[in-house]
GROMACS .gro file of N, CA, C and O in nm:
model
  496
    1UNK      N    1   1.120   4.269   2.586
    1UNK     CA    2   1.221   4.223   2.681
    1UNK      C    3   1.201   4.295   2.815
    1UNK      O    4   1.171   4.414   2.820
    2UNK      N    5   1.219   4.221   2.921
    2UNK     CA    6   1.200   4.275   3.055
    2UNK      C    7   1.317   4.366   3.092
    2UNK      O    8   1.431   4.338   3.056
    3UNK      N    9   1.289   4.473   3.165
    3UNK     CA   10   1.396   4.562   3.210
    3UNK      C   11   1.477   4.493   3.319
    3UNK      O   12   1.432   4.397   3.382
    4UNK      N   13   1.597   4.545   3.343
    4UNK     CA   14   1.682   4.489   3.449
    4UNK      C   15   1.611   4.499   3.584
    4UNK      O   16   1.608   4.402   3.660
    5UNK      N   17   1.553   4.615   3.613
    5UNK     CA   18   1.486   4.634   3.743
    5UNK      C   19   1.369   4.538   3.760
    5UNK      O   20   1.350   4.480   3.868
    6UNK      N   21   1.290   4.517   3.655
    6UNK     CA   22   1.176   4.426   3.663
    6UNK      C   23   1.223   4.282   3.679
    6UNK      O   24   1.163   4.203   3.754
    7UNK      N   25   1.330   4.246   3.611
    7UNK     CA   26   1.385   4.111   3.621
    7UNK      C   27   1.434   4.084   3.763
    7UNK      O   28   1.408   3.977   3.820
    8UNK      N   29   1.505   4.180   3.820
    8UNK     CA   30   1.556   4.164   3.958
    8UNK      C   31   1.440   4.156   4.056
    8UNK      O   32   1.439   4.072   4.146
    9UNK      N   33   1.339   4.241   4.040
    9UNK     CA   34   1.223   4.240   4.130
    9UNK      C   35   1.151   4.106   4.125
    9UNK      O   36   1.111   4.051   4.228
   10UNK      N   37   1.137   4.049   4.004
   10UNK     CA   38   1.074   3.919   3.989
   10UNK      C   39   1.156   3.810   4.059
   10UNK      O   40   1.101   3.725   4.129
   11UNK      N   41   1.288   3.814   4.042
   11UNK     CA   42   1.374   3.716   4.108
   11UNK      C   43   1.368   3.732   4.260
   11UNK      O   44   1.361   3.632   4.333
   12UNK      N   45   1.368   3.856   4.309
   12UNK     CA   46   1.360   3.878   4.453
   12UNK      C   47   1.230   3.820   4.511
   12UNK      O   48   1.232   3.759   4.619
   13UNK      N   49   1.119   3.835   4.441
   13UNK     CA   50   0.991   3.778   4.487
   13UNK      C   51   0.999   3.625   4.489
   13UNK      O   52   0.953   3.561   4.583
   14UNK      N   53   1.056   3.567   4.384
   14UNK     CA   54   1.071   3.421   4.377
   14UNK      C   55   1.156   3.369   4.493
   14UNK      O   56   1.119   3.272   4.561
   15UNK      N   57   1.270   3.434   4.518
   15UNK     CA   58   1.360   3.388   4.625
   15UNK      C   59   1.296   3.407   4.762
   15UNK      O   60   1.316   3.325   4.852
   16UNK      N   61   1.220   3.515   4.780
   16UNK     CA   62   1.151   3.537   4.908
   16UNK      C   63   1.053   3.423   4.934
   16UNK      O   64   1.040   3.376   5.048
   17UNK      N   65   0.985   3.376   4.830
   17UNK     CA   66   0.884   3.272   4.845
   17UNK      C   67   0.943   3.131   4.850
   17UNK      O   68   0.897   3.045   4.925
   18UNK      N   69   1.046   3.105   4.767
   18UNK     CA   70   1.092   2.968   4.748
   18UNK      C   71   1.239   2.945   4.785
   18UNK      O   72   1.288   2.833   4.774
   19UNK      N   73   1.309   3.048   4.827
   19UNK     CA   74   1.450   3.034   4.859
   19UNK      C   75   1.472   3.004   5.007
   19UNK      O   76   1.379   2.981   5.082
   20UNK      N   77   1.597   3.003   5.043
   20UNK     CA   78   1.635   2.987   5.184
   20UNK      C   79   1.756   3.075   5.210
   20UNK      O   80   1.826   3.117   5.118
   21UNK      N   81   1.778   3.105   5.338
   21UNK     CA   82   1.891   3.189   5.374
   21UNK      C   83   2.021   3.112   5.361
   21UNK      O   84   2.031   2.996   5.404
   22UNK      N   85   2.119   3.177   5.302
   22UNK     CA   86   2.254   3.122   5.292
   22UNK      C   87   2.351   3.230   5.338
   22UNK      O   88   2.315   3.347   5.346
   23UNK      N   89   2.472   3.190   5.370
   23UNK     CA   90   2.576   3.286   5.408
   23UNK      C   91   2.690   3.275   5.308
   23UNK      O   92   2.750   3.168   5.292
   24UNK      N   93   2.717   3.386   5.240
   24UNK     CA   94   2.826   3.395   5.143
   24UNK      C   95   2.943   3.464   5.212
   24UNK      O   96   2.925   3.569   5.273
   25UNK      N   97   3.060   3.402   5.206
   25UNK     CA   98   3.179   3.462   5.267
   25UNK      C   99   3.293   3.467   5.166
   25UNK      O  100   3.297   3.389   5.071
   26UNK      N  101   3.382   3.561   5.188
   26UNK     CA  102   3.508   3.566   5.113
   26UNK      C  103   3.619   3.553   5.215
   26UNK      O  104   3.621   3.623   5.316
   27UNK      N  105   3.712   3.461   5.187
   27UNK     CA  106   3.826   3.438   5.276
   27UNK      C  107   3.954   3.484   5.209
   27UNK      O  108   3.967   3.477   5.087
   28UNK      N  109   4.050   3.528   5.292
   28UNK     CA  110   4.181   3.560   5.237
   28UNK      C  111   4.265   3.432   5.230
   28UNK      O  112   4.216   3.323   5.257
   29UNK      N  113   4.390   3.446   5.191
   29UNK     CA  114   4.476   3.329   5.173
   29UNK      C  115   4.501   3.251   5.302
   29UNK      O  116   4.542   3.135   5.298
   30UNK      N  117   4.477   3.314   5.418
   30UNK     CA  118   4.496   3.247   5.546
   30UNK      C  119   4.365   3.197   5.605
   30UNK      O  120   4.356   3.168   5.725
   31UNK      N  121   4.259   3.191   5.521
   31UNK     CA  122   4.126   3.144   5.561
   31UNK      C  123   4.057   3.235   5.662
   31UNK      O  124   3.968   3.191   5.735
   32UNK      N  125   4.098   3.362   5.669
   32UNK     CA  126   4.028   3.460   5.752
   32UNK      C  127   3.913   3.517   5.670
   32UNK      O  128   3.931   3.554   5.554
   33UNK      N  129   3.794   3.526   5.730
   33UNK     CA  130   3.679   3.583   5.659
   33UNK      C  131   3.696   3.734   5.652
   33UNK      O  132   3.712   3.801   5.753
   34UNK      N  133   3.694   3.786   5.529
   34UNK     CA  134   3.712   3.930   5.509
   34UNK      C  135   3.584   4.000   5.461
   34UNK      O  136   3.576   4.122   5.463
   35UNK      N  137   3.483   3.922   5.421
   35UNK     CA  138   3.353   3.978   5.383
   35UNK      C  139   3.248   3.870   5.402
   35UNK      O  140   3.275   3.751   5.382
   36UNK      N  141   3.129   3.910   5.444
   36UNK     CA  142   3.021   3.815   5.463
   36UNK      C  143   2.887   3.883   5.436
   36UNK      O  144   2.872   4.002   5.462
   37UNK      N  145   2.793   3.805   5.384
   37UNK     CA  146   2.657   3.855   5.362
   37UNK      C  147   2.562   3.736   5.372
   37UNK      O  148   2.591   3.628   5.323
   38UNK      N  149   2.450   3.758   5.439
   38UNK     CA  150   2.342   3.659   5.443
   38UNK      C  151   2.239   3.701   5.340
   38UNK      O  152   2.201   3.819   5.335
   39UNK      N  153   2.197   3.608   5.257
   39UNK     CA  154   2.099   3.642   5.155
   39UNK      C  155   2.014   3.520   5.122
   39UNK      O  156   2.043   3.409   5.165
   40UNK      N  157   1.908   3.542   5.045
   40UNK     CA  158   1.821   3.434   5.000
   40UNK      C  159   1.880   3.373   4.874
   40UNK      O  160   1.936   3.442   4.790
   41UNK      N  161   1.866   3.242   4.862
   41UNK     CA  162   1.913   3.171   4.743
   41UNK      C  163   1.823   3.052   4.721
   41UNK      O  164   1.754   3.006   4.813
   42UNK      N  165   1.826   3.002   4.601
   42UNK     CA  166   1.753   2.879   4.569
   42UNK      C  167   1.857   2.771   4.542
   42UNK      O  168   1.918   2.769   4.436
   43UNK      N  169   1.882   2.681   4.640
   43UNK     CA  170   1.978   2.573   4.617
   43UNK      C  171   1.910   2.447   4.562
   43UNK      O  172   1.800   2.413   4.603
   44UNK      N  173   1.976   2.384   4.469
   44UNK     CA  174   1.932   2.255   4.415
   44UNK      C  175   2.053   2.164   4.409
   44UNK      O  176   2.156   2.202   4.354
   45UNK      N  177   2.039   2.043   4.463
   45UNK     CA  178   2.150   1.947   4.461
   45UNK      C  179   2.183   1.912   4.316
   45UNK      O  180   2.094   1.893   4.235
   46UNK      N  181   2.313   1.907   4.285
   46UNK     CA  182   2.356   1.873   4.150
   46UNK      C  183   2.343   1.723   4.128
   46UNK      O  184   2.354   1.644   4.222
   47UNK      N  185   2.323   1.687   4.004
   47UNK     CA  186   2.320   1.547   3.965
   47UNK      C  187   2.458   1.512   3.907
   47UNK      O  188   2.529   1.599   3.859
   48UNK      N  189   2.492   1.386   3.911
   48UNK     CA  190   2.625   1.343   3.866
   48UNK      C  191   2.656   1.388   3.724
   48UNK      O  192   2.767   1.429   3.694
   49UNK      N  193   2.556   1.387   3.634
   49UNK     CA  194   2.586   1.423   3.496
   49UNK      C  195   2.592   1.573   3.474
   49UNK      O  196   2.622   1.619   3.364
   50UNK      N  197   2.563   1.653   3.577
   50UNK     CA  198   2.572   1.798   3.565
   50UNK      C  199   2.713   1.850   3.592
   50UNK      O  200   2.745   1.963   3.560
   51UNK      N  201   2.795   1.770   3.657
   51UNK     CA  202   2.925   1.818   3.702
   51UNK      C  203   3.024   1.826   3.587
   51UNK      O  204   3.042   1.729   3.513
   52UNK      N  205   3.091   1.940   3.571
   52UNK     CA  206   3.193   1.949   3.467
   52UNK      C  207   3.314   1.864   3.504
   52UNK      O  208   3.333   1.827   3.619
   53UNK      N  209   3.396   1.835   3.406
   53UNK     CA  210   3.515   1.753   3.426
   53UNK      C  211   3.602   1.810   3.537
   53UNK      O  212   3.628   1.930   3.541
   54UNK      N  213   3.647   1.726   3.627
   54UNK     CA  214   3.738   1.768   3.732
   54UNK      C  215   3.669   1.821   3.856
   54UNK      O  216   3.734   1.852   3.955
   55UNK      N  217   3.536   1.836   3.854
   55UNK     CA  218   3.463   1.887   3.970
   55UNK      C  219   3.400   1.768   4.042
   55UNK      O  220   3.344   1.677   3.980
   56UNK      N  221   3.408   1.769   4.175
   56UNK     CA  222   3.345   1.662   4.253
   56UNK      C  223   3.199   1.651   4.216
   56UNK      O  224   3.132   1.750   4.193
   57UNK      N  225   3.149   1.531   4.215
   57UNK     CA  226   3.011   1.507   4.175
   57UNK      C  227   2.916   1.522   4.293
   57UNK      O  228   2.825   1.443   4.312
   58UNK      N  229   2.937   1.620   4.373
   58UNK     CA  230   2.843   1.653   4.480
   58UNK      C  231   2.846   1.803   4.496
   58UNK      O  232   2.942   1.868   4.460
   59UNK      N  233   2.739   1.854   4.547
   59UNK     CA  234   2.733   1.998   4.565
   59UNK      C  235   2.596   2.050   4.532
   59UNK      O  236   2.499   1.975   4.524
   60UNK      N  237   2.587   2.179   4.510
   60UNK     CA  238   2.460   2.244   4.485
   60UNK      C  239   2.477   2.351   4.378
   60UNK      O  240   2.580   2.418   4.372
   61UNK      N  241   2.373   2.366   4.296
   61UNK     CA  242   2.359   2.482   4.210
   61UNK      C  243   2.273   2.581   4.287
   61UNK      O  244   2.176   2.540   4.350
   62UNK      N  245   2.308   2.708   4.281
   62UNK     CA  246   2.230   2.810   4.350
   62UNK      C  247   2.197   2.925   4.257
   62UNK      O  248   2.272   2.955   4.164
   63UNK      N  249   2.085   2.989   4.287
   63UNK     CA  250   2.044   3.112   4.220
   63UNK      C  251   2.044   3.221   4.325
   63UNK      O  252   1.981   3.205   4.430
   64UNK      N  253   2.114   3.331   4.298
   64UNK     CA  254   2.118   3.446   4.389
   64UNK      C  255   2.073   3.571   4.314
   64UNK      O  256   2.094   3.583   4.194
   65UNK      N  257   2.019   3.663   4.389
   65UNK     CA  258   1.986   3.795   4.336
   65UNK      C  259   2.099   3.891   4.370
   65UNK      O  260   2.163   3.879   4.475
   66UNK      N  261   2.121   3.991   4.286
   66UNK     CA  262   2.222   4.092   4.321
   66UNK      C  263   2.176   4.187   4.432
   66UNK      O  264   2.259   4.252   4.495
   67UNK      N  265   2.046   4.191   4.461
   67UNK     CA  266   1.992   4.289   4.555
   67UNK      C  267   2.059   4.287   4.693
   67UNK      O  268   2.108   4.390   4.739
   68UNK      N  269   2.064   4.171   4.763
   68UNK     CA  270   2.127   4.174   4.897
   68UNK      C  271   2.277   4.197   4.891
   68UNK      O  272   2.335   4.252   4.985
   69UNK      N  273   2.341   4.155   4.782
   69UNK     CA  274   2.486   4.177   4.769
   69UNK      C  275   2.515   4.326   4.755
   69UNK      O  276   2.607   4.379   4.818
   70UNK      N  277   2.435   4.394   4.674
   70UNK     CA  278   2.451   4.538   4.658
   70UNK      C  279   2.419   4.611   4.789
   70UNK      O  280   2.491   4.702   4.829
   71UNK      N  281   2.311   4.569   4.855
   71UNK     CA  282   2.270   4.635   4.980
   71UNK      C  283   2.376   4.622   5.089
   71UNK      O  284   2.397   4.714   5.169
   72UNK      N  285   2.446   4.507   5.090
   72UNK     CA  286   2.548   4.483   5.192
   72UNK      C  287   2.685   4.537   5.152
   72UNK      O  288   2.779   4.533   5.230
   73UNK      N  289   2.697   4.586   5.029
   73UNK     CA  290   2.828   4.633   4.984
   73UNK      C  291   2.925   4.518   4.962
   73UNK      O  292   3.046   4.536   4.975
   74UNK      N  293   2.873   4.399   4.930
   74UNK     CA  294   2.957   4.281   4.908
   74UNK      C  295   3.051   4.306   4.792
   74UNK      O  296   3.008   4.356   4.689
   75UNK      N  297   3.175   4.263   4.797
   75UNK     CA  298   3.254   4.233   4.917
   75UNK      C  299   3.332   4.355   4.964
   75UNK      O  300   3.383   4.358   5.075
   76UNK      N  301   3.340   4.458   4.877
   76UNK     CA  302   3.428   4.572   4.908
   76UNK      C  303   3.363   4.707   4.883
   76UNK      O  304   3.432   4.808   4.876
   77UNK      N  305   3.231   4.709   4.867
   77UNK     CA  306   3.160   4.834   4.845
   77UNK      C  307   3.151   4.878   4.700
   77UNK      O  308   3.079   4.971   4.668
   78UNK      N  309   3.223   4.810   4.611
   78UNK     CA  310   3.221   4.846   4.468
   78UNK      C  311   3.119   4.756   4.397
   78UNK      O  312   3.140   4.635   4.388
   79UNK      N  313   3.009   4.813   4.346
   79UNK     CA  314   2.907   4.731   4.279
   79UNK      C  315   2.961   4.649   4.162
   79UNK      O  316   2.903   4.546   4.127
   80UNK      N  317   3.071   4.690   4.104
   80UNK     CA  318   3.130   4.615   3.992
   80UNK      C  319   3.188   4.481   4.038
   80UNK      O  320   3.215   4.394   3.956
   81UNK      N  321   3.205   4.462   4.170
   81UNK     CA  322   3.268   4.340   4.223
   81UNK      C  323   3.171   4.246   4.293
   81UNK      O  324   3.215   4.157   4.366
   82UNK      N  325   3.039   4.261   4.270
   82UNK     CA  326   2.944   4.181   4.348
   82UNK      C  327   2.939   4.034   4.309
   82UNK      O  328   2.895   3.952   4.388
   83UNK      N  329   2.982   4.000   4.190
   83UNK     CA  330   2.973   3.860   4.147
   83UNK      C  331   3.079   3.778   4.220
   83UNK      O  332   3.198   3.811   4.215
   84UNK      N  333   3.038   3.671   4.289
   84UNK     CA  334   3.137   3.586   4.357
   84UNK      C  335   3.238   3.530   4.257
   84UNK      O  336   3.210   3.518   4.138
   85UNK      N  337   3.355   3.496   4.310
   85UNK     CA  338   3.463   3.445   4.226
   85UNK      C  339   3.476   3.294   4.242
   85UNK      O  340   3.458   3.241   4.352
   86UNK      N  341   3.514   3.228   4.134
   86UNK     CA  342   3.532   3.083   4.135
   86UNK      C  343   3.666   3.045   4.196
   86UNK      O  344   3.768   3.103   4.161
   87UNK      N  345   3.663   2.948   4.287
   87UNK     CA  346   3.785   2.886   4.341
   87UNK      C  347   3.886   2.986   4.396
   87UNK      O  348   4.006   2.965   4.387
   88UNK      N  349   3.838   3.096   4.453
   88UNK     CA  350   3.929   3.198   4.506
   88UNK      C  351   3.889   3.246   4.645
   88UNK      O  352   3.901   3.363   4.676
   89UNK      N  353   3.838   3.158   4.728
   89UNK     CA  354   3.808   3.196   4.865
   89UNK      C  355   3.664   3.234   4.891
   89UNK      O  356   3.629   3.266   5.004
   90UNK      N  357   3.577   3.233   4.788
   90UNK     CA  358   3.436   3.258   4.811
   90UNK      C  359   3.368   3.127   4.845
   90UNK      O  360   3.386   3.026   4.775
   91UNK      N  361   3.292   3.128   4.956
   91UNK     CA  362   3.231   3.006   5.007
   91UNK      C  363   3.089   3.035   5.051
   91UNK      O  364   3.055   3.149   5.083
   92UNK      N  365   3.008   2.929   5.056
   92UNK     CA  366   2.868   2.943   5.096
   92UNK      C  367   2.836   2.836   5.200
   92UNK      O  368   2.873   2.720   5.186
   93UNK      N  369   2.764   2.880   5.304
   93UNK     CA  370   2.712   2.788   5.406
   93UNK      C  371   2.560   2.781   5.389
   93UNK      O  372   2.493   2.884   5.379
   94UNK      N  373   2.508   2.659   5.383
   94UNK     CA  374   2.365   2.634   5.368
   94UNK      C  375   2.304   2.589   5.499
   94UNK      O  376   2.373   2.537   5.587
   95UNK      N  377   2.173   2.605   5.511
   95UNK     CA  378   2.096   2.547   5.622
   95UNK      C  379   2.146   2.587   5.760
   95UNK      O  380   2.140   2.507   5.853
   96UNK      N  381   2.201   2.705   5.775
   96UNK     CA  382   2.252   2.748   5.905
   96UNK      C  383   2.375   2.673   5.950
   96UNK      O  384   2.417   2.681   6.065
   97UNK      N  385   2.436   2.596   5.860
   97UNK     CA  386   2.553   2.516   5.893
   97UNK      C  387   2.678   2.603   5.900
   97UNK      O  388   2.688   2.705   5.833
   98UNK      N  389   2.775   2.560   5.979
   98UNK     CA  390   2.906   2.625   5.983
   98UNK      C  391   2.993   2.579   5.867
   98UNK      O  392   3.093   2.641   5.834
   99UNK      N  393   2.954   2.467   5.804
   99UNK     CA  394   3.033   2.410   5.694
   99UNK      C  395   3.019   2.498   5.570
   99UNK      O  396   2.910   2.518   5.518
  100UNK      N  397   3.132   2.550   5.523
  100UNK     CA  398   3.132   2.636   5.406
  100UNK      C  399   3.184   2.558   5.286
  100UNK      O  400   3.290   2.496   5.292
  101UNK      N  401   3.109   2.565   5.176
  101UNK     CA  402   3.145   2.497   5.053
  101UNK      C  403   3.197   2.599   4.951
  101UNK      O  404   3.146   2.710   4.942
  102UNK      N  405   3.296   2.559   4.875
  102UNK     CA  406   3.363   2.648   4.782
  102UNK      C  407   3.279   2.676   4.658
  102UNK      O  408   3.221   2.584   4.600
  103UNK      N  409   3.278   2.802   4.616
  103UNK     CA  410   3.216   2.840   4.489
  103UNK      C  411   3.310   2.791   4.378
  103UNK      O  412   3.424   2.835   4.370
  104UNK      N  413   3.260   2.699   4.294
  104UNK     CA  414   3.346   2.639   4.191
  104UNK      C  415   3.309   2.683   4.049
  104UNK      O  416   3.384   2.660   3.955
  105UNK      N  417   3.193   2.745   4.033
  105UNK     CA  418   3.151   2.794   3.902
  105UNK      C  419   3.053   2.909   3.922
  105UNK      O  420   2.970   2.904   4.013
  106UNK      N  421   3.064   3.013   3.839
  106UNK     CA  422   2.975   3.129   3.848
  106UNK      C  423   2.934   3.171   3.708
  106UNK      O  424   3.018   3.179   3.617
  107UNK      N  425   2.807   3.201   3.692
  107UNK     CA  426   2.755   3.258   3.568
  107UNK      C  427   2.662   3.372   3.602
  107UNK      O  428   2.557   3.351   3.662
  108UNK      N  429   2.701   3.494   3.569
  108UNK     CA  430   2.619   3.611   3.597
  108UNK      C  431   2.537   3.646   3.473
  108UNK      O  432   2.592   3.656   3.365
  109UNK      N  433   2.408   3.663   3.493
  109UNK     CA  434   2.319   3.705   3.384
  109UNK      C  435   2.304   3.857   3.392
  109UNK      O  436   2.285   3.913   3.500
  110UNK      N  437   2.312   3.922   3.276
  110UNK     CA  438   2.303   4.068   3.272
  110UNK      C  439   2.198   4.114   3.172
  110UNK      O  440   2.176   4.047   3.071
  111UNK      N  441   2.138   4.226   3.202
  111UNK     CA  442   2.054   4.299   3.108
  111UNK      C  443   2.109   4.441   3.104
  111UNK      O  444   2.123   4.506   3.209
  112UNK      N  445   2.144   4.489   2.985
  112UNK     CA  446   2.203   4.622   2.970
  112UNK      C  447   2.320   4.644   3.065
  112UNK      O  448   2.329   4.745   3.134
  113UNK      N  449   2.409   4.545   3.072
  113UNK     CA  450   2.530   4.550   3.155
  113UNK      C  451   2.504   4.556   3.305
  113UNK      O  452   2.594   4.587   3.382
  114UNK      N  453   2.383   4.526   3.349
  114UNK     CA  454   2.352   4.522   3.492
  114UNK      C  455   2.327   4.377   3.532
  114UNK      O  456   2.246   4.308   3.468
  115UNK      N  457   2.396   4.330   3.636
  115UNK     CA  458   2.375   4.194   3.685
  115UNK      C  459   2.233   4.182   3.739
  115UNK      O  460   2.191   4.260   3.825
  116UNK      N  461   2.157   4.084   3.686
  116UNK     CA  462   2.019   4.063   3.728
  116UNK      C  463   1.999   3.929   3.797
  116UNK      O  464   1.898   3.906   3.862
  117UNK      N  465   2.096   3.838   3.783
  117UNK     CA  466   2.086   3.705   3.843
  117UNK      C  467   2.226   3.646   3.847
  117UNK      O  468   2.305   3.665   3.754
  118UNK      N  469   2.254   3.573   3.954
  118UNK     CA  470   2.384   3.506   3.967
  118UNK      C  471   2.356   3.356   3.987
  118UNK      O  472   2.293   3.317   4.085
  119UNK      N  473   2.402   3.277   3.892
  119UNK     CA  474   2.395   3.132   3.904
  119UNK      C  475   2.533   3.085   3.947
  119UNK      O  476   2.633   3.134   3.894
  120UNK      N  477   2.538   2.994   4.043
  120UNK     CA  478   2.667   2.941   4.083
  120UNK      C  479   2.655   2.799   4.131
  120UNK      O  480   2.547   2.750   4.157
  121UNK      N  481   2.769   2.733   4.139
  121UNK     CA  482   2.777   2.596   4.189
  121UNK      C  483   2.877   2.595   4.304
  121UNK      O  484   2.982   2.657   4.297
  122UNK      N  485   2.840   2.522   4.409
  122UNK     CA  486   2.932   2.504   4.522
  122UNK      C  487   2.961   2.355   4.537
  122UNK      O  488   2.880   2.271   4.501
  123UNK      N  489   3.078   2.327   4.591
  123UNK     CA  490   3.119   2.189   4.614
  123UNK      C  491   3.214   2.185   4.732
  123UNK      O  492   3.279   2.285   4.763
  124UNK      N  493   3.224   2.071   4.795
  124UNK     CA  494   3.322   2.057   4.902
  124UNK      C  495   3.264   2.009   5.031
  124UNK      O  496   3.147   1.999   5.051
   0.00000   0.00000   0.00000
């Protein structure tokens, strides 16, 4: 089995080669941005049959590395809080766009209790 550090390093190389820059933000209840980080991600448009019940059938699945989130202290400096939250003000802007789409699903992969990959879906 691959170590957490080796898994993260492999993902970072993949995202550097095949990803694109995205902007992850956290907003408060008044839509004020309280945390932001630019990082590499691999976005793929979702297909209609991929969407869970009740979720709009448009959006993107993304793969993120924990590396830039940890480096930026996302969102509050506590490494235990780096995983984005579903439907609670975390949003992502793609392609340099100002349009921010809501994080609607998150799945964090861990090795030995260390986050090594963050899969998420955005919609909106």
